[in-house]
PDB file of C-alpha atoms in Angstrom:
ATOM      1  CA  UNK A 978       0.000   0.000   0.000  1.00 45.00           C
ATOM      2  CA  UNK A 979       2.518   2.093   1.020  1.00 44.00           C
ATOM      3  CA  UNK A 980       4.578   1.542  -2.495  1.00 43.00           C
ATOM      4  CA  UNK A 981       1.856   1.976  -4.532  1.00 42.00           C
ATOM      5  CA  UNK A 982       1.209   5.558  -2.599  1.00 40.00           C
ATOM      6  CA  UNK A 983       4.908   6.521  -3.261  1.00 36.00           C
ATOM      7  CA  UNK A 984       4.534   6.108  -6.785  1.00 37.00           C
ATOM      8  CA  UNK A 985       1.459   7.806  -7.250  1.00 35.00           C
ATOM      9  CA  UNK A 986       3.091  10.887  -5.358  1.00 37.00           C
ATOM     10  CA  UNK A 987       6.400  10.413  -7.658  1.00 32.00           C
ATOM     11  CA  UNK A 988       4.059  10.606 -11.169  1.00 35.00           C
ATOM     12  CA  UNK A 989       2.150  13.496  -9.968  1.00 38.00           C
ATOM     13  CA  UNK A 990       5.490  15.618  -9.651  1.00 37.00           C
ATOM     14  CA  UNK A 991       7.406  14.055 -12.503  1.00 38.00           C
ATOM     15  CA  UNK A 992       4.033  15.389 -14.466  1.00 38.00           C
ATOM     16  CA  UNK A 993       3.682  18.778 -13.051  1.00 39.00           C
ATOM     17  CA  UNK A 994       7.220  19.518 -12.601  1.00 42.00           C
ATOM     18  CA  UNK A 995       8.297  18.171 -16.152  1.00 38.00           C
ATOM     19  CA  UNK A 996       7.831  20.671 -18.724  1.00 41.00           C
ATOM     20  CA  UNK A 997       7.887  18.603 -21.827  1.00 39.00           C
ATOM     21  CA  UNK A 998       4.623  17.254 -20.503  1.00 35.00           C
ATOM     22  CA  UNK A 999       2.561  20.209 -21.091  1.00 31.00           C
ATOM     23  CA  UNK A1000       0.024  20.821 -23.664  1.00 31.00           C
ATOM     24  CA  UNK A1001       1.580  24.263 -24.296  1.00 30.00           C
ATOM     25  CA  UNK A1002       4.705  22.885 -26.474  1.00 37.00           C
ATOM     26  CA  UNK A1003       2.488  20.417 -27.982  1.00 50.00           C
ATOM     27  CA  UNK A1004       1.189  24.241 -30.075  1.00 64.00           C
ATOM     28  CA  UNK A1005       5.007  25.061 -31.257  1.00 79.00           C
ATOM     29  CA  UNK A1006       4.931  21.989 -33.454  1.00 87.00           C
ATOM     30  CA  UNK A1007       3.745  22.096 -37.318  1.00 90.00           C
ATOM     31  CA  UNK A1008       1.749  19.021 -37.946  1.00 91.00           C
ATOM     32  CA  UNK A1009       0.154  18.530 -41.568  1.00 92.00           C
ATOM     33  CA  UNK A1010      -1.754  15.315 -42.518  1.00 93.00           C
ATOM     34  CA  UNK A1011      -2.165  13.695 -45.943  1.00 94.00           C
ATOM     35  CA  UNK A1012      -4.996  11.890 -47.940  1.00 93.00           C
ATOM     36  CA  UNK A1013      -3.176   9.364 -49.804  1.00 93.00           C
ATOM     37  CA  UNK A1014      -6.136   7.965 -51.742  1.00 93.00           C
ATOM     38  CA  UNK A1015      -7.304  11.648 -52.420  1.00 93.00           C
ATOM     39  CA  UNK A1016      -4.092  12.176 -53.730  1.00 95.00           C
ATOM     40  CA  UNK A1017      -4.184   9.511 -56.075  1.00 93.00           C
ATOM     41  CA  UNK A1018      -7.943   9.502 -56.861  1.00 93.00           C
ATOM     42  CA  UNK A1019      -7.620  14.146 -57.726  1.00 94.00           C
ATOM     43  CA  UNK A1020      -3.529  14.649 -58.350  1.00 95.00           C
ATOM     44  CA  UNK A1021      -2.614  15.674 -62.174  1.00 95.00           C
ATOM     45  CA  UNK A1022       0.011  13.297 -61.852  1.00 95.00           C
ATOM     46  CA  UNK A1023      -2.203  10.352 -61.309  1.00 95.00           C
ATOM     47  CA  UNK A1024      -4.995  10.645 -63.084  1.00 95.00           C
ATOM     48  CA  UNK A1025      -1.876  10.679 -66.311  1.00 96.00           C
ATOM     49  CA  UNK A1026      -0.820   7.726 -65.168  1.00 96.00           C
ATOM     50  CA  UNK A1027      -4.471   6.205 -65.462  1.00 96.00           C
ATOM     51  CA  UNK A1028      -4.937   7.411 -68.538  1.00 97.00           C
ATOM     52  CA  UNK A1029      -1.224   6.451 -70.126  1.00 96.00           C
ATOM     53  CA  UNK A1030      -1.846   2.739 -68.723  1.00 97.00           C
ATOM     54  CA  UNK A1031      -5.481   2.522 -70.032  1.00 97.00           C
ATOM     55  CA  UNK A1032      -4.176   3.661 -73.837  1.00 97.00           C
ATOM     56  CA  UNK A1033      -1.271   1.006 -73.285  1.00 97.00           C
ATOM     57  CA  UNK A1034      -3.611  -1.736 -72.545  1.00 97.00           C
ATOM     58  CA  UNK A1035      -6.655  -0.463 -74.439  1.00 97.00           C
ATOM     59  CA  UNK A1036      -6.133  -2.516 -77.748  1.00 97.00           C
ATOM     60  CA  UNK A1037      -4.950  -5.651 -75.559  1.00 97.00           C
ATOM     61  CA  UNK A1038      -9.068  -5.329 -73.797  1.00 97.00           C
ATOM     62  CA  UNK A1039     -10.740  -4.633 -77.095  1.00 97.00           C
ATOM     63  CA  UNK A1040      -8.959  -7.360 -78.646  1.00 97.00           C
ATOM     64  CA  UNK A1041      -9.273  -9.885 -75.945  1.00 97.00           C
ATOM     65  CA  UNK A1042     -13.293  -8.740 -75.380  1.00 97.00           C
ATOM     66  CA  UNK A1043     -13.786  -9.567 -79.374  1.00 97.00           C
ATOM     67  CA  UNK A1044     -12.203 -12.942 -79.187  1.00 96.00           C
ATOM     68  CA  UNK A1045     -14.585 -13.499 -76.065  1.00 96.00           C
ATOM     69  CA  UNK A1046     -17.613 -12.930 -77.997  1.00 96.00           C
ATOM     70  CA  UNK A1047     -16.536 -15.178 -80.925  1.00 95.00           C
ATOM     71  CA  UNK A1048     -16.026 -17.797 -78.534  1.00 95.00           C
ATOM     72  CA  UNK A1049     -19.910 -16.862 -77.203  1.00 95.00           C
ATOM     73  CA  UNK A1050     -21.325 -16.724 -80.186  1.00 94.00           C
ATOM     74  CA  UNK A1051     -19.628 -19.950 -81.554  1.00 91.00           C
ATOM     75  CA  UNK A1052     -20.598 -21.637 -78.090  1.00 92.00           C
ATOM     76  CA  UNK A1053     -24.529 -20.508 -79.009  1.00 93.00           C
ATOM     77  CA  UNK A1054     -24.063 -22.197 -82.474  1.00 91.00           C
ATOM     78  CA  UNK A1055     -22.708 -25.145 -81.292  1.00 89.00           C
ATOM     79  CA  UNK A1056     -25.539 -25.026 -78.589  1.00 90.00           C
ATOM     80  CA  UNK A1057     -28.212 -25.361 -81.704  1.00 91.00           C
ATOM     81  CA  UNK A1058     -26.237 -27.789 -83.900  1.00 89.00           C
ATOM     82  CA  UNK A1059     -25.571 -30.628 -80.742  1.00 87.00           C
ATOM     83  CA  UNK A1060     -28.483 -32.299 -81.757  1.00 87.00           C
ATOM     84  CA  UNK A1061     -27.686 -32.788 -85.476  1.00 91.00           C
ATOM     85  CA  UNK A1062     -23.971 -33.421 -85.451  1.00 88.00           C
ATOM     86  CA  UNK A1063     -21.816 -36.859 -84.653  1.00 91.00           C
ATOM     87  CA  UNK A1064     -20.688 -37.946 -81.808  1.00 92.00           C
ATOM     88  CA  UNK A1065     -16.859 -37.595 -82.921  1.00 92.00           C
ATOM     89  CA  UNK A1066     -17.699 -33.910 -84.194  1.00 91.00           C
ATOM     90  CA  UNK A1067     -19.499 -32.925 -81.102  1.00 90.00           C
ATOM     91  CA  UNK A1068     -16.520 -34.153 -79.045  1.00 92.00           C
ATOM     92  CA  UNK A1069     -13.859 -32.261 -81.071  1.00 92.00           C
ATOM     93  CA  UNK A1070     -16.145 -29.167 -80.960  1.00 90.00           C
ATOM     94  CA  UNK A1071     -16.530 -29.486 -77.021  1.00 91.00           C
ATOM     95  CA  UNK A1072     -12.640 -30.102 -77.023  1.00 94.00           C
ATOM     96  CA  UNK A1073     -11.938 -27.099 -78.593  1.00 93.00           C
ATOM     97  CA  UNK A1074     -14.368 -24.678 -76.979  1.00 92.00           C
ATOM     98  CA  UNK A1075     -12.606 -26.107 -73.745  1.00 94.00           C
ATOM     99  CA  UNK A1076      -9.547 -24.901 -75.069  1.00 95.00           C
ATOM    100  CA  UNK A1077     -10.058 -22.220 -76.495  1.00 95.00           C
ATOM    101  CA  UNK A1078     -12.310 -21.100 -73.070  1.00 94.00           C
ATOM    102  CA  UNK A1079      -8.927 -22.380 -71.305  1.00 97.00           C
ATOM    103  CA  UNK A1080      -6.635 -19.807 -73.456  1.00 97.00           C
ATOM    104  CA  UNK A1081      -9.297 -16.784 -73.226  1.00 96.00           C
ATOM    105  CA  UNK A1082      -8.934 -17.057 -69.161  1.00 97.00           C
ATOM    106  CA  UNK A1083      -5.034 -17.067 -69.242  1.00 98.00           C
ATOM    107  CA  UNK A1084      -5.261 -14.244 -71.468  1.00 97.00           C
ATOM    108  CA  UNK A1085      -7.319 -12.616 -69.424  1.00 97.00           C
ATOM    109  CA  UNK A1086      -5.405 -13.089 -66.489  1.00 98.00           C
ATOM    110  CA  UNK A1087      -2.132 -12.146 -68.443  1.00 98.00           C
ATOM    111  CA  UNK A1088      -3.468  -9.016 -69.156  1.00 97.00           C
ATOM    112  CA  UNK A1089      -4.611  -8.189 -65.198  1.00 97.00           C
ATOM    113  CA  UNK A1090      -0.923  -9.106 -64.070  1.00 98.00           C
ATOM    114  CA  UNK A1091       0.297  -7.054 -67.090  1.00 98.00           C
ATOM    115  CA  UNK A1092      -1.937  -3.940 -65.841  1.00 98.00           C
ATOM    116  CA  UNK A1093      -0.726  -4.743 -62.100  1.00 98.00           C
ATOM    117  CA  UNK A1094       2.675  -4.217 -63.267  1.00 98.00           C
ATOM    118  CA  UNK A1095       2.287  -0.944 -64.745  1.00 97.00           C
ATOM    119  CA  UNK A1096       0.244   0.224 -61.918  1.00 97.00           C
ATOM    120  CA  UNK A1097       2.833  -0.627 -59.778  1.00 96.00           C
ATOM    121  CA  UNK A1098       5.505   1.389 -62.084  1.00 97.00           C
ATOM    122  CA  UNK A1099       2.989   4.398 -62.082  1.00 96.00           C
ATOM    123  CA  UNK A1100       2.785   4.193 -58.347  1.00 95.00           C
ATOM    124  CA  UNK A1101       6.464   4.136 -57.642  1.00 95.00           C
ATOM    125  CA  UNK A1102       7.558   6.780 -59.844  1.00 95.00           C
ATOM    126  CA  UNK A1103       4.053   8.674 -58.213  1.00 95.00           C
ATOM    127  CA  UNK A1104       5.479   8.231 -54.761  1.00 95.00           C
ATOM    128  CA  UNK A1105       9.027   9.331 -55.827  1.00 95.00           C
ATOM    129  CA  UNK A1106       7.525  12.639 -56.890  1.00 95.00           C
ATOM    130  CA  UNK A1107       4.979  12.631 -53.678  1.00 95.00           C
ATOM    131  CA  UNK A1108       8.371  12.254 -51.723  1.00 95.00           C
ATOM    132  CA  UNK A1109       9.962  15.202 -53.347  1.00 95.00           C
ATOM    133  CA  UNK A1110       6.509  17.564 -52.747  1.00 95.00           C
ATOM    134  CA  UNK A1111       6.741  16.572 -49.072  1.00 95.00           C
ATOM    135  CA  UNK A1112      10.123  17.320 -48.342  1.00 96.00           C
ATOM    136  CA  UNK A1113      10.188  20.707 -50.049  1.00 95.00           C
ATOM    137  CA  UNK A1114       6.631  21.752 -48.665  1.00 94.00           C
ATOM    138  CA  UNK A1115       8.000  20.377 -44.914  1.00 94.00           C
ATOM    139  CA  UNK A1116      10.982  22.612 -45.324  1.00 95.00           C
ATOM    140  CA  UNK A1117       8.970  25.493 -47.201  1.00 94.00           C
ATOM    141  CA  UNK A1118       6.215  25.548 -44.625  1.00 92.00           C
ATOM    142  CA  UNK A1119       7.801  24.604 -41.689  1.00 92.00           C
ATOM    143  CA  UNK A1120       6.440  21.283 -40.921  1.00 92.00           C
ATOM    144  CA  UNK A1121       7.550  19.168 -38.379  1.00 93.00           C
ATOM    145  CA  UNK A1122       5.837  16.381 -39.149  1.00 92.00           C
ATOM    146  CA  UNK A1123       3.387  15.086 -42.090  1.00 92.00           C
ATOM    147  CA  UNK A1124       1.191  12.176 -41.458  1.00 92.00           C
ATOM    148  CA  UNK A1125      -0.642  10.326 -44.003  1.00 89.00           C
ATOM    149  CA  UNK A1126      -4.432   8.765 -43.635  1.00 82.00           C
ATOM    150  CA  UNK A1127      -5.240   9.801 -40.055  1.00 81.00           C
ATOM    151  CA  UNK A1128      -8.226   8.501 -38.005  1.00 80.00           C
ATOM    152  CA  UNK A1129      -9.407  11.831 -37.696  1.00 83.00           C
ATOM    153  CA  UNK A1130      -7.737  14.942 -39.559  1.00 82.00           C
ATOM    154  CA  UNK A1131      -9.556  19.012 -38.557  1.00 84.00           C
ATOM    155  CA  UNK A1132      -8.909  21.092 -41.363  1.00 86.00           C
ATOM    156  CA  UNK A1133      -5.917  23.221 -39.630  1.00 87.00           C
ATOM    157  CA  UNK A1134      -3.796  20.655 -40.174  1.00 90.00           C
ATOM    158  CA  UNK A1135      -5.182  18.995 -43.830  1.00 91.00           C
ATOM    159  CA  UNK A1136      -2.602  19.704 -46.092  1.00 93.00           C
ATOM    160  CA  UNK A1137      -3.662  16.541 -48.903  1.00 93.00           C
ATOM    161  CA  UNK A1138      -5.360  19.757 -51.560  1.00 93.00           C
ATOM    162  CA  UNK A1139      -2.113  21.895 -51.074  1.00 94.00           C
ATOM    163  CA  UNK A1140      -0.077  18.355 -51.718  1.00 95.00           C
ATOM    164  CA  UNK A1141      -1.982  17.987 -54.859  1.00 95.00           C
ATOM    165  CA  UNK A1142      -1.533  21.363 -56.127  1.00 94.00           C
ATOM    166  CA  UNK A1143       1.829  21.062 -55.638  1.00 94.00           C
ATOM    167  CA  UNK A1144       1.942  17.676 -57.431  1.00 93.00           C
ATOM    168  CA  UNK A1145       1.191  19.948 -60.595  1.00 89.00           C
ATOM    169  CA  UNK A1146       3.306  20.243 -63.483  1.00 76.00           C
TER     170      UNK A1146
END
């Protein structure tokens, strides 16, 4: 009982004798908190980025999305002449929708991994440039610290629009 008392006593003066403690320095520090998705949802540089991987991979969908529907529409004709057609003819035709289902999925999936990629490139030359922005607006502006994606941000101390305009060619 009579430990637990002593401590209690030493806290209460290490707090109010300890002047790092108080709210009062807490105010001399520049804090400024980022949106990251905003940033790469609104930022000039992003939305490029978008649009030069959608242009890359545009012909790749179109031509991929045509092949699909020739496989569909050879799948419905196939569907009407079953009943008519040989047992060895219906076979080859069932082998070769398989495989040609089989190749239209890896292509598919080629293409996704092949996007990924590029995203990924986008992003990391994105966040080079977001680096650059931050360090020259912290140094500009004074900031001690930037955060990004905060539980809770108040407007004093959201910088993510500034970022953005900054991110500006």
């Amino acid at each position: 009982m009579r430990r637990a008392a002593f401590r209690v006593a030493l806290l209460c003066a290490c707090a109010a004798g300890s002047p790092a403690a108080t709210p009062a320095d807490a105010e001399g520090y520049r804090i400024g908190v980022i949106h990251i998705e905003r940033i790469l949802r609104d930022s000039p540089p992003a939305r490029a980025a978008l649009e030069r991987i959608e242009q890359e991979f545009k012909s790749r969908d179109a031509e991929l999305a045509t092949r699909e529907l020739a496989q569909r529409n050879a799948l419905a004709q196939y569907e009407k002449d079953k009943a008519r057609l040989a047992e060895p003819e219906r076979e080859a035709r069932e082998r070769d929708a398989d495989a040609q289902g089989r190749e239209l999925v890896r292509l598919r999936q080629q293409l996704a991994e092949d996007v990924r990629a590029r995203q990924f490139e986008e992003l990391d030359r994105l966040k080079e440039r977001l680096d650059q922005v931050l360090t020259r607006l912290a140094h500009d502006r004074g900031y001690d610290l930037i955060l990004q994606n905060a539980l809770w941000v108040g407007k004093s101390v959201d910088i993510t629009d500034e970022v953005i305009k900054a991110l500006a060619p």
